[in-house]
Amino acid sequence: VDPLDVERVRADFPILERDIDGQPLVYLDNAATSQTPERVIDAISEYYRSYNANVHRGIHQLSQESSIAYEDAHDRIAEFIGADGREEIAFTLNTTQAMNTVAYAWGLNELGPGDEVVLTEMEHHASLVTWQQIAKRTGADCKYIPITDDGYLDMEAAAELITDDTQMVSVVHVSNTLGTINPVAELADIAHDHDAYIYVDGAQSVPHKPIDVKAMDCDFFAFSGHKMCGPTGTGAMYGKRHILEEMQPYLYGGEMILKVDFDEASWNELPWKFEAGTQNIAGGIALAEACDYLDDIGLERIQRHEQQLTEYAYDRLTEHEDVEVYGPPGDDRAGLVAFNIAGAHAHDLSSILNDFAVAVRAGDHCTQPLHDVLGASASARASFYLYNTREEVDMLVEAVDEARQLFA
Ligand code: PMP
């Protein structure tokens, strides 16, 4: 694979031209939200300029055009993650709503006292809090696979925690705090050996590497559009077709029904039974455009580019003893580094970085229980994407050095 031409890529993103108080923007908050290429912005604007109309129900020309584009977008997203087709892809607002759909539509109906949901210590609140609540309502229990000192899942513990009482294994594919890439296919095998399902949170994997849900053999999979060059308010829930067919809907209303009378209602075919009410039509179509954009550049190329940046950032940040980087070694992690410097709160650190126009996130990154395990209340996190450069990593490191001297 040829290396990624980062200058060419940067030209696709209008926002990268702006400055922050006269300094060029160094955007390293991609794990929170990625920037949007012109093509995707154009797809949104083209929709509203030329064929804005509600889908499914219209016979008029505009509705037919929007319906075809919206339905095709489902096929495009299915293809992007290796699903069988639109029947297996329900559009959602984001990963969180996809997770809640699985939890409410499947969990609330299927779980009961004595049942267990096995999660990991590195789950995002989107999964952790949701299963916690569903467990409380159904009488089921949540168990957590611990992490090792270097931020991997303890797979021996996993093999013991997943038992015949387990109904669901819920695991983050790539940790948004540690950068750990979890062995989801292996966990799927263990789950299936015990007749349990596995839900994979793909929020931090889909944007950055090729995904094949069939090879992974997960039962459910979720991700967000806004982290993969798509619009906010877009995302998807993948489910194996036979499971989705059996599953109750989560939201009720227009579009998701087949036949209604005063006593009963029956459900529309997949995936529409999971898309109640008017959807983010423009967003879904633009998300398909984002998939085209990423595929045109090539996810393997993007992945390799990020790996190089990450390894470099990791090596430079860990040169100093007063910088603590969490998670696996630099050559075995996804494109992000969460860290602290001695004597400073992560918020103060990131505020200093902001003075250098370096945008990073500070906080618990929606992984408070994991931060408890790490013994830190918060951390600063730099996260990379296809348009970031080695020079930007240098800017980060220089700004961190300034902060280190200030707080020393
Ligand atoms: N899971 C992970 C691993 C994430 O990083 C995020 C976003 N921070 C989410 C879930 C939730 O994504 P969203 O806010 O788009 O629902």
GROMACS .gro file of N, CA and C and ligand atoms in nm, residues 31-32 93-97 124 126-127 172 174-176 201-204 223-224 226-227 234 365-366 381, ligand 1:
model
   94
   31ALA      N    1  -1.104   1.124   1.842
   31ALA     CA    2  -1.180   1.015   1.905
   31ALA      C    3  -1.314   1.068   1.956
   32ALA      N    4  -1.321   1.199   1.981
   32ALA     CA    5  -1.449   1.259   2.022
   32ALA      C    6  -1.534   1.285   1.898
   93LEU      N    7  -2.900   0.745   1.594
   93LEU     CA    8  -2.838   0.876   1.615
   93LEU      C    9  -2.688   0.865   1.633
   94ASN      N   10  -2.644   0.756   1.689
   94ASN     CA   11  -2.504   0.741   1.730
   94ASN      C   12  -2.486   0.600   1.790
   95THR      N   13  -2.367   0.575   1.842
   95THR     CA   14  -2.340   0.447   1.907
   95THR      C   15  -2.429   0.428   2.029
   96THR      N   16  -2.447   0.535   2.104
   96THR     CA   17  -2.525   0.528   2.227
   96THR      C   18  -2.667   0.480   2.199
   97GLN      N   19  -2.729   0.534   2.094
   97GLN     CA   20  -2.866   0.493   2.065
   97GLN      C   21  -2.870   0.350   2.012
  124HIS      N   22  -1.706   0.197   2.762
  124HIS     CA   23  -1.757   0.335   2.760
  124HIS      C   24  -1.889   0.339   2.837
  126ALA      N   25  -2.156   0.447   2.750
  126ALA     CA   26  -2.267   0.412   2.659
  126ALA      C   27  -2.311   0.268   2.680
  127SER      N   28  -2.215   0.178   2.699
  127SER     CA   29  -2.249   0.038   2.724
  127SER      C   30  -2.268   0.012   2.872
  172VAL      N   31  -1.596  -0.339   2.407
  172VAL     CA   32  -1.553  -0.230   2.319
  172VAL      C   33  -1.443  -0.284   2.227
  174VAL      N   34  -1.225  -0.112   2.025
  174VAL     CA   35  -1.103  -0.035   2.052
  174VAL      C   36  -1.135   0.061   2.167
  175SER      N   37  -1.054   0.055   2.272
  175SER     CA   38  -1.080   0.141   2.388
  175SER      C   39  -1.051   0.287   2.354
  176ASN      N   40  -1.147   0.375   2.386
  176ASN     CA   41  -1.129   0.517   2.357
  176ASN      C   42  -1.039   0.586   2.458
  201ASP      N   43  -1.887  -0.274   2.057
  201ASP     CA   44  -1.892  -0.128   2.042
  201ASP      C   45  -1.780  -0.088   1.946
  202GLY      N   46  -1.820  -0.055   1.823
  202GLY     CA   47  -1.721  -0.025   1.719
  202GLY      C   48  -1.695   0.124   1.699
  203ALA      N   49  -1.734   0.207   1.797
  203ALA     CA   50  -1.723   0.353   1.780
  203ALA      C   51  -1.581   0.396   1.744
  204GLN      N   52  -1.481   0.328   1.802
  204GLN     CA   53  -1.342   0.369   1.778
  204GLN      C   54  -1.270   0.276   1.680
  223PHE      N   55  -2.177   0.174   1.579
  223PHE     CA   56  -2.078   0.281   1.557
  223PHE      C   57  -2.147   0.413   1.527
  224SER      N   58  -2.066   0.520   1.528
  224SER     CA   59  -2.117   0.656   1.509
  224SER      C   60  -2.061   0.717   1.382
  226HIS      N   61  -2.023   1.045   1.322
  226HIS     CA   62  -1.946   1.168   1.341
  226HIS      C   63  -1.799   1.143   1.375
  227LYS      N   64  -1.762   1.018   1.400
  227LYS     CA   65  -1.621   0.987   1.426
  227LYS      C   66  -1.552   0.934   1.301
  234THR      N   67  -2.570   1.066   1.328
  234THR     CA   68  -2.580   0.946   1.245
  234THR      C   69  -2.502   0.832   1.311
  365HIS      N   70  -1.332   1.080   2.965
  365HIS     CA   71  -1.364   1.018   2.835
  365HIS      C   72  -1.477   0.915   2.846
  366CYS      N   73  -1.572   0.944   2.933
  366CYS     CA   74  -1.686   0.851   2.953
  366CYS      C   75  -1.640   0.712   2.993
  381ARG      N   76  -0.621   1.347   2.636
  381ARG     CA   77  -0.615   1.246   2.530
  381ARG      C   78  -0.594   1.313   2.394
  409PMP     N1   79  -1.817   0.397   2.264
  409PMP     C1   80  -1.694   0.445   2.250
  409PMP     C2   81  -1.578   0.352   2.261
  409PMP     C3   82  -1.674   0.580   2.225
  409PMP     O1   83  -1.550   0.629   2.212
  409PMP     C4   84  -1.786   0.666   2.214
  409PMP     C5   85  -1.768   0.813   2.187
  409PMP     N2   86  -1.688   0.880   2.282
  409PMP     C6   87  -1.912   0.610   2.230
  409PMP     C7   88  -1.925   0.476   2.254
  409PMP     C8   89  -2.036   0.691   2.222
  409PMP     O2   90  -2.050   0.747   2.097
  409PMP     P1   91  -2.166   0.850   2.070
  409PMP     O3   92  -2.146   0.964   2.165
  409PMP     O4   93  -2.146   0.891   1.928
  409PMP     O5   94  -2.294   0.779   2.094
   0.00000   0.00000   0.00000
